[in-house]
mmCIF file with all atom_site columns, C-alpha atoms in Angstrom:
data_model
loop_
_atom_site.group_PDB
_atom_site.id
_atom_site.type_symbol
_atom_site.label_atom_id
_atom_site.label_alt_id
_atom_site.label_comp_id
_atom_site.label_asym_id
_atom_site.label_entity_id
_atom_site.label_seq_id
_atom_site.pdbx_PDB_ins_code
_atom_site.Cartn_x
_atom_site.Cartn_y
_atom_site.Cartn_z
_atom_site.occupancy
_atom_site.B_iso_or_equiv
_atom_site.pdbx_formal_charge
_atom_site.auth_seq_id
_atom_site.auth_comp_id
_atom_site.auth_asym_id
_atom_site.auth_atom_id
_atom_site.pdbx_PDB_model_num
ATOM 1   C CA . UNK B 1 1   ? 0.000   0.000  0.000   1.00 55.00 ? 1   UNK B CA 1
ATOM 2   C CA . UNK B 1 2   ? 1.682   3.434  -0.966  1.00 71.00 ? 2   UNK B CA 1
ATOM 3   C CA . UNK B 1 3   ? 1.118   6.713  -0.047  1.00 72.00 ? 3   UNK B CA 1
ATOM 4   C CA . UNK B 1 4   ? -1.780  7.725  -2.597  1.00 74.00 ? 4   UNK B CA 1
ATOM 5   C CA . UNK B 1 5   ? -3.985  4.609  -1.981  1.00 82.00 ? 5   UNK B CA 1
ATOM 6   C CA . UNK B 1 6   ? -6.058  6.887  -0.049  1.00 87.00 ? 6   UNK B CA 1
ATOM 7   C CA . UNK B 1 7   ? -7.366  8.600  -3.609  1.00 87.00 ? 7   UNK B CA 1
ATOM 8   C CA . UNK B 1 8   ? -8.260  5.133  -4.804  1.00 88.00 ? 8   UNK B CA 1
ATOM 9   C CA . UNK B 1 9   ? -11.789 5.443  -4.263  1.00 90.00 ? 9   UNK B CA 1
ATOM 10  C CA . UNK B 1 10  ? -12.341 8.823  -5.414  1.00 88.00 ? 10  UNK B CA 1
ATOM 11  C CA . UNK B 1 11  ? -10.198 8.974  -8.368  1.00 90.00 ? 11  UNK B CA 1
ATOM 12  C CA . UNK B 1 12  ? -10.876 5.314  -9.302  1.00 88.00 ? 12  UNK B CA 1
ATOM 13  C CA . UNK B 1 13  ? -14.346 5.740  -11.088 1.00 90.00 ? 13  UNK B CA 1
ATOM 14  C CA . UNK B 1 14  ? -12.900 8.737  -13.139 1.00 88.00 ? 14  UNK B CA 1
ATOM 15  C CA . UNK B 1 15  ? -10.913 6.342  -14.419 1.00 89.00 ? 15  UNK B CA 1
ATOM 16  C CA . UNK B 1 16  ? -13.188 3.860  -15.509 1.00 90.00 ? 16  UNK B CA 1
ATOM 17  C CA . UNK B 1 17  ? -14.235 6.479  -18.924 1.00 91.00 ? 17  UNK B CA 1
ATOM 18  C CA . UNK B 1 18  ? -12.663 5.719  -21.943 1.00 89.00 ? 18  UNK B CA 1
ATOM 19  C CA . UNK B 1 19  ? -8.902  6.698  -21.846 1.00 86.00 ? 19  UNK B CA 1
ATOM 20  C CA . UNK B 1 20  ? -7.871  9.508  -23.325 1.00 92.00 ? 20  UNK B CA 1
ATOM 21  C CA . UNK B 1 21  ? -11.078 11.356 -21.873 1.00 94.00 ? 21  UNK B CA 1
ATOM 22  C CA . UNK B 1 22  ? -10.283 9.958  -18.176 1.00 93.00 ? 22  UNK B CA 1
ATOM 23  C CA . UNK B 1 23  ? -7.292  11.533 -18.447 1.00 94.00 ? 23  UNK B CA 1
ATOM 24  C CA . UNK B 1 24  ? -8.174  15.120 -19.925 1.00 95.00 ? 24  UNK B CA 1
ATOM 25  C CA . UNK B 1 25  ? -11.278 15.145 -17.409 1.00 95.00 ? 25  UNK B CA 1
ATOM 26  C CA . UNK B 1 26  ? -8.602  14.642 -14.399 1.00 94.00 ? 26  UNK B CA 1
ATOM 27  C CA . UNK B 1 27  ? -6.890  17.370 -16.505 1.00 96.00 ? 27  UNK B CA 1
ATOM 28  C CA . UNK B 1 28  ? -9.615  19.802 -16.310 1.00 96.00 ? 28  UNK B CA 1
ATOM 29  C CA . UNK B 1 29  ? -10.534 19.282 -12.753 1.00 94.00 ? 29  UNK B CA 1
ATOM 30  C CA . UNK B 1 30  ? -6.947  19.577 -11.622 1.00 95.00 ? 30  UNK B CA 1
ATOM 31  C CA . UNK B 1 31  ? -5.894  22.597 -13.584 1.00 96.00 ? 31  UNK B CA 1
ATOM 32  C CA . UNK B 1 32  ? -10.024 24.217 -12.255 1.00 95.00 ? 32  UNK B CA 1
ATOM 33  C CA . UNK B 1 33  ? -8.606  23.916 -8.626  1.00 94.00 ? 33  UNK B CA 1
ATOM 34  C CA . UNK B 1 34  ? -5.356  25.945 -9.383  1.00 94.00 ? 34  UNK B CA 1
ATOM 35  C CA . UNK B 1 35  ? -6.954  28.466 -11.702 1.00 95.00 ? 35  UNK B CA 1
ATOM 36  C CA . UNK B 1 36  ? -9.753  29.302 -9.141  1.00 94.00 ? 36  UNK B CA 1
ATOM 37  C CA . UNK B 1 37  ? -7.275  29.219 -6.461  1.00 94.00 ? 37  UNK B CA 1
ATOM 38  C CA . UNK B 1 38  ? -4.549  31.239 -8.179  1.00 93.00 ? 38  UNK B CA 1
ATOM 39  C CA . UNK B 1 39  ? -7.689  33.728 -9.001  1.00 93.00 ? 39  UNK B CA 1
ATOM 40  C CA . UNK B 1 40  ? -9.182  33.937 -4.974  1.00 93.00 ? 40  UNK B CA 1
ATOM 41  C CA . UNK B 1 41  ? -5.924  33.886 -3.229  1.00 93.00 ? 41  UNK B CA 1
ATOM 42  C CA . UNK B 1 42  ? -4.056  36.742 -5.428  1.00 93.00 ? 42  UNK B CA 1
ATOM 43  C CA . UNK B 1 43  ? -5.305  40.191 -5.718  1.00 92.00 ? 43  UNK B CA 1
ATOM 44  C CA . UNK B 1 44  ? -6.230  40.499 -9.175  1.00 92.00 ? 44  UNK B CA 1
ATOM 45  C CA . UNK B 1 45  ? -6.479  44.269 -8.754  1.00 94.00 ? 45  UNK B CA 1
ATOM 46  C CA . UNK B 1 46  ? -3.084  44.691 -7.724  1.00 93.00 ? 46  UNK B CA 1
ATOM 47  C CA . UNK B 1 47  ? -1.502  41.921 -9.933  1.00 93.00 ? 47  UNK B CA 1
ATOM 48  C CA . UNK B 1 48  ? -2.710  44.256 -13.170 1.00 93.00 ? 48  UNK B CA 1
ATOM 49  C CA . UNK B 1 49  ? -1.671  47.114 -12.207 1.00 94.00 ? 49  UNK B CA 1
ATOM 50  C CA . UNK B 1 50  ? 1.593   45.670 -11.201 1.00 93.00 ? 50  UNK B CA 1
ATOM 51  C CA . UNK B 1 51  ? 1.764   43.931 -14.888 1.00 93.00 ? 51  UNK B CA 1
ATOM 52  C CA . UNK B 1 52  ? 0.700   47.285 -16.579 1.00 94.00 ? 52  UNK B CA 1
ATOM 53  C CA . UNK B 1 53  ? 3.076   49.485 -14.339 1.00 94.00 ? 53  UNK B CA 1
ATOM 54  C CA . UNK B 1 54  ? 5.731   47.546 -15.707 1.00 92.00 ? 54  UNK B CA 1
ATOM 55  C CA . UNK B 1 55  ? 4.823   47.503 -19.223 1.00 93.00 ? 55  UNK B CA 1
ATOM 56  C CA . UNK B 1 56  ? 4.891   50.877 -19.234 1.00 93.00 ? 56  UNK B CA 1
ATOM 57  C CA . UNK B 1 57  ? 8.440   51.137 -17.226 1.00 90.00 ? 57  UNK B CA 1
ATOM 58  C CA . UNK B 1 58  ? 10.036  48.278 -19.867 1.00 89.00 ? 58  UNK B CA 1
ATOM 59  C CA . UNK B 1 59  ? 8.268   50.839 -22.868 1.00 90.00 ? 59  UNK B CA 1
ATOM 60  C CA . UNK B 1 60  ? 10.049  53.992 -20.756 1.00 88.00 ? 60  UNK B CA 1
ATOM 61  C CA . UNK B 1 61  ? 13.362  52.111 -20.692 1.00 86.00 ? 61  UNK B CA 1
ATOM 62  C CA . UNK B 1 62  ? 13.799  51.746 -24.715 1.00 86.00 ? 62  UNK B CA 1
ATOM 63  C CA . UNK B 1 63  ? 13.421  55.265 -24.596 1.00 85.00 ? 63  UNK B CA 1
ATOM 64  C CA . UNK B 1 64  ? 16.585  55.572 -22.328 1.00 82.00 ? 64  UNK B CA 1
ATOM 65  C CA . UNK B 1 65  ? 18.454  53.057 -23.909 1.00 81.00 ? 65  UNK B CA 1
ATOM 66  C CA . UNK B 1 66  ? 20.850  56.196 -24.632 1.00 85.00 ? 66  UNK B CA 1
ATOM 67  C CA . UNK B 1 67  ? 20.718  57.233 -20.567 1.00 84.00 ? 67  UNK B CA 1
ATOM 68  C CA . UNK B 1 68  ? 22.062  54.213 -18.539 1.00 85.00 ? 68  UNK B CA 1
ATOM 69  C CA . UNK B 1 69  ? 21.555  56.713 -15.538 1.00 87.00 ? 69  UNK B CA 1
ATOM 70  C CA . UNK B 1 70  ? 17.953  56.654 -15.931 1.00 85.00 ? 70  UNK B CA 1
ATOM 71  C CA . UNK B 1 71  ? 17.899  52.774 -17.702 1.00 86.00 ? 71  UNK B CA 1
ATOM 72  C CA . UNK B 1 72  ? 19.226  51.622 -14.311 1.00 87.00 ? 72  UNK B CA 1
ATOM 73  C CA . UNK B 1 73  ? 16.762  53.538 -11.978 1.00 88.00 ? 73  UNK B CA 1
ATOM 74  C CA . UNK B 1 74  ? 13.790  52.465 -14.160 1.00 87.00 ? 74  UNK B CA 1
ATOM 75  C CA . UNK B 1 75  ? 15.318  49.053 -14.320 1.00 90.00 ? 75  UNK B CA 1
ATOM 76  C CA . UNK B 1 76  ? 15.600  48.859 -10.311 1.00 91.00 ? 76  UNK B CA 1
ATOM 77  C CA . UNK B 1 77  ? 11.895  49.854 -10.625 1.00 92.00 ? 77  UNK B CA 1
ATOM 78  C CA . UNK B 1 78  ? 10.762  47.213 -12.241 1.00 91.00 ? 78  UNK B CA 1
ATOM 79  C CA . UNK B 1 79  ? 12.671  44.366 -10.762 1.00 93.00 ? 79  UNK B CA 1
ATOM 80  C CA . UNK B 1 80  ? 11.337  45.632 -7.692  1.00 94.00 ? 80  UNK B CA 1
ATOM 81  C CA . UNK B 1 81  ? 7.570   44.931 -9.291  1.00 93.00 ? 81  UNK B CA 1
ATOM 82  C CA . UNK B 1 82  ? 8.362   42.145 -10.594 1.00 93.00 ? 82  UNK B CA 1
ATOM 83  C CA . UNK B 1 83  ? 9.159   41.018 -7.175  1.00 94.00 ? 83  UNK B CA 1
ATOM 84  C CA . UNK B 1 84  ? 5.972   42.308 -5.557  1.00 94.00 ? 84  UNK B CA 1
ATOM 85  C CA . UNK B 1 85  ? 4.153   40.515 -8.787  1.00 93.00 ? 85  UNK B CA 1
ATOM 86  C CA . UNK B 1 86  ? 6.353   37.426 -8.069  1.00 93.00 ? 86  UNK B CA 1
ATOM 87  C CA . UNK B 1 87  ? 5.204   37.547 -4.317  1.00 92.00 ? 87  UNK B CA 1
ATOM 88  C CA . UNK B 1 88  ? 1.660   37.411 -5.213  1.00 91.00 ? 88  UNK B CA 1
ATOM 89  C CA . UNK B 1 89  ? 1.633   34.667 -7.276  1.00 91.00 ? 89  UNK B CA 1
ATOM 90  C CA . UNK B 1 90  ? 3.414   32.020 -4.933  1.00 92.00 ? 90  UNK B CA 1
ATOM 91  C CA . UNK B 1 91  ? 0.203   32.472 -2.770  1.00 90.00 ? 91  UNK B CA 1
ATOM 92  C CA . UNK B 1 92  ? -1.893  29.606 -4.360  1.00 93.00 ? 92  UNK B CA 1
ATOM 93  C CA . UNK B 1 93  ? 1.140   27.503 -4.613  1.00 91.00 ? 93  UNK B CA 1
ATOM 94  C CA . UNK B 1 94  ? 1.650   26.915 -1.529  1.00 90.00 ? 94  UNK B CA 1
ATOM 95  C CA . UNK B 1 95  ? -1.909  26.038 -1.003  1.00 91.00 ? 95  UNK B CA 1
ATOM 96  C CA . UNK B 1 96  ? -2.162  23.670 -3.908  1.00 93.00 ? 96  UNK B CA 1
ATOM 97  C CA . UNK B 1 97  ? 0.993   22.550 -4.319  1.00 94.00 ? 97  UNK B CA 1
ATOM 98  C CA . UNK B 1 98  ? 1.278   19.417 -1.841  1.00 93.00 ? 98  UNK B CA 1
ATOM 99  C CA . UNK B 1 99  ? -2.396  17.991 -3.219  1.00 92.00 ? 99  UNK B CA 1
ATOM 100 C CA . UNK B 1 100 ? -0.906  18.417 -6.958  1.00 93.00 ? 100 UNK B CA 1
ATOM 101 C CA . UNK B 1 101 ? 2.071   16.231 -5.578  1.00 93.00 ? 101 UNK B CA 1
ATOM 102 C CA . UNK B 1 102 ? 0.024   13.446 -3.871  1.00 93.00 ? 102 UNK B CA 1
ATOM 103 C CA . UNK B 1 103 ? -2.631  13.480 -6.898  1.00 93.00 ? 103 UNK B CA 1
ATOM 104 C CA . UNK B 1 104 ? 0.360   13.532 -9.434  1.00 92.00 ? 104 UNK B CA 1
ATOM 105 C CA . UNK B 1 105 ? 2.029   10.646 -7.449  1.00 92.00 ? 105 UNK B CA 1
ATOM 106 C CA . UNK B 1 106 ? -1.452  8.769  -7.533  1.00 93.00 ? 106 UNK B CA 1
ATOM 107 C CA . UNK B 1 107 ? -1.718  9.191  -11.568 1.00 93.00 ? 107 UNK B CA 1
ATOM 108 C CA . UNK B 1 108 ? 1.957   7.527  -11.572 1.00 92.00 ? 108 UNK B CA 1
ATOM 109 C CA . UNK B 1 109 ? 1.133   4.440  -9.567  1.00 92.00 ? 109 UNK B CA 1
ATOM 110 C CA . UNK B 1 110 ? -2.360  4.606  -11.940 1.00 92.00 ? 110 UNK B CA 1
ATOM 111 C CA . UNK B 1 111 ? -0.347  4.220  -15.588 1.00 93.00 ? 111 UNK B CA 1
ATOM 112 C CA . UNK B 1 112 ? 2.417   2.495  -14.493 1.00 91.00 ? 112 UNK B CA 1
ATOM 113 C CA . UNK B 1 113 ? -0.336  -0.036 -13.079 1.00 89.00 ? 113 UNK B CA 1
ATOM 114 C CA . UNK B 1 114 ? -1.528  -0.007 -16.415 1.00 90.00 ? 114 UNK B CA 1
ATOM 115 C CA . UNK B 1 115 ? 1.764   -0.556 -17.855 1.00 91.00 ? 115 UNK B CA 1
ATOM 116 C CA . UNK B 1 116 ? 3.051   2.939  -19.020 1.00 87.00 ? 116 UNK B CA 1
ATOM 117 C CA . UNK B 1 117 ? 0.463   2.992  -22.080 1.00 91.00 ? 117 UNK B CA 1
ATOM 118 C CA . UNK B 1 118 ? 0.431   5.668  -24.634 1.00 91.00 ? 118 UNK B CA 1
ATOM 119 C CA . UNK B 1 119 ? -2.964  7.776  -23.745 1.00 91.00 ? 119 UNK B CA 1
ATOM 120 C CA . UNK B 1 120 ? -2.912  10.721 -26.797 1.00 90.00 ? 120 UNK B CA 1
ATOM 121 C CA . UNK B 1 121 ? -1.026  10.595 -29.657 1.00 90.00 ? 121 UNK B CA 1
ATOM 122 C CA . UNK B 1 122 ? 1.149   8.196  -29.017 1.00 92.00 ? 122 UNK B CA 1
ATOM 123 C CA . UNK B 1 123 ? 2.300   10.172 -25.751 1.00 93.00 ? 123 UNK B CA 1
ATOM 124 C CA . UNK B 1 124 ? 2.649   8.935  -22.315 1.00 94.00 ? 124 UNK B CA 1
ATOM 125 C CA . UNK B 1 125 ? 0.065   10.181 -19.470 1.00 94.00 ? 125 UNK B CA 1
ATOM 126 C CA . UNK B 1 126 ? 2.877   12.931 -18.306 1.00 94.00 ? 126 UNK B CA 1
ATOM 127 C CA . UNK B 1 127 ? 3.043   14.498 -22.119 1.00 95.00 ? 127 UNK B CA 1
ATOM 128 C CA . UNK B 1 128 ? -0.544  13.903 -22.627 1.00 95.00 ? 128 UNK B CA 1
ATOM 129 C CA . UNK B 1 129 ? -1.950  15.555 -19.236 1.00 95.00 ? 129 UNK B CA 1
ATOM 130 C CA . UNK B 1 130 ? 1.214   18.429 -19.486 1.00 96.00 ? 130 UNK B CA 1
ATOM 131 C CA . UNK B 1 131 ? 0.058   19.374 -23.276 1.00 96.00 ? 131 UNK B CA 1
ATOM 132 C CA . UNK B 1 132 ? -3.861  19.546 -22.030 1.00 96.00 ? 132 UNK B CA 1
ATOM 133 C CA . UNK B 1 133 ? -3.254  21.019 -19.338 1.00 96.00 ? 133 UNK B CA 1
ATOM 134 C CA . UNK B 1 134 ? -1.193  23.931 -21.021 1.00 97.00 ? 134 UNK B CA 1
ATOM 135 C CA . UNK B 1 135 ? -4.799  24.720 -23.145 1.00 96.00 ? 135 UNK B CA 1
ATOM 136 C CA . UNK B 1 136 ? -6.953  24.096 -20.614 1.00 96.00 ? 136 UNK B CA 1
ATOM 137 C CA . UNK B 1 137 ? -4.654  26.965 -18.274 1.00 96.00 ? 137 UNK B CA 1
ATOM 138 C CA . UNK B 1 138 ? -4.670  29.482 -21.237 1.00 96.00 ? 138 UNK B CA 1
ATOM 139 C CA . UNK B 1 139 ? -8.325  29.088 -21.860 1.00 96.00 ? 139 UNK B CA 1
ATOM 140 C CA . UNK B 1 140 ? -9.671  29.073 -18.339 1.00 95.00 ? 140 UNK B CA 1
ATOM 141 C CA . UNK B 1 141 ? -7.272  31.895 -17.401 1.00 94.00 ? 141 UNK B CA 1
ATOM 142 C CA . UNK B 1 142 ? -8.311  34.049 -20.416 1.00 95.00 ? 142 UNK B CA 1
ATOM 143 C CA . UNK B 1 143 ? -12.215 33.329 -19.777 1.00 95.00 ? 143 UNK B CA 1
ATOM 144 C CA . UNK B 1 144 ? -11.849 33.964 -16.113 1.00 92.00 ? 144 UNK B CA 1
ATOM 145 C CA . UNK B 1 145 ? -9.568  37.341 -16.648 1.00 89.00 ? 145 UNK B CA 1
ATOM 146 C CA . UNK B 1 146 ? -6.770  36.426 -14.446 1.00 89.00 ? 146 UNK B CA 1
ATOM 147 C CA . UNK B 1 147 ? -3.949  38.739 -14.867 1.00 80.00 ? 147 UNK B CA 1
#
């Protein structure tokens, strides 16, 4: 018995659709959870004006490409956003990062169960879930306007 038995009966009958749809379902679900938390547990407010702040520095700073007086000052300026944009978006991860692990370690012991079998295009369950989840995160983050 490992360590992600525990899932067995809650993950187990999402398993039992048709592969590759068990697979992009768990997908969905999994990358839902991190979206809405990375959306509740940031401050969307600040995060934009943070990203638009340092548009606008990065569009100031080709102006001064001549002035590395002022190309410095505006470039301490934005690192220093960057850091309170950086800040903002660990948040969620450390609330959904541990459950990704176990849930991650549970879809391991699943395939390689199964024998390591190709799930979507010929690619494993890592490639397959990564490359869904990639479009799933784009879409859900564009129709839920996180910044």
């Amino acid at each position: 018995m490992d360590y992600t038995s525990f899932l067995d009966p809650v993950l187990n009958p999402l398993m039992t659709i048709q592969s590759p749809w068990n697979l992009i379902l768990m997908a969905f679900i999994i990358t839902g959870i991190i979206t809405l938390a990375y959306k509740f547990l940031t401050d969307q407010k600040l995060m934009k004006e943070l990203k638009d702040e340092m548009k606008s520095m990065q569009k100031e700073m080709k102006e001064f490409k001549n002035n590395p007086e002022k190309m410095m000052s505006l470039q301490k300026d934005v690192m220093s956003k960057n850091m309170k944009y950086m800040m903002q978006s660990m948040k969620p991860t450390l609330f959904t990062f541990i459950p990704i692990i176990i849930i991650f370690g549970w879809l391991r012991a699943y395939y390689t169960g199964l024998g390591n079998p190709d799930v979507l295009f010929g690619l494993s369950w890592f490639w397959s879930y990564f490359i869904v989840t990639i479009v799933l995160s784009i879409s859900l983050r564009k129709l839920l306007k996180i910044h």
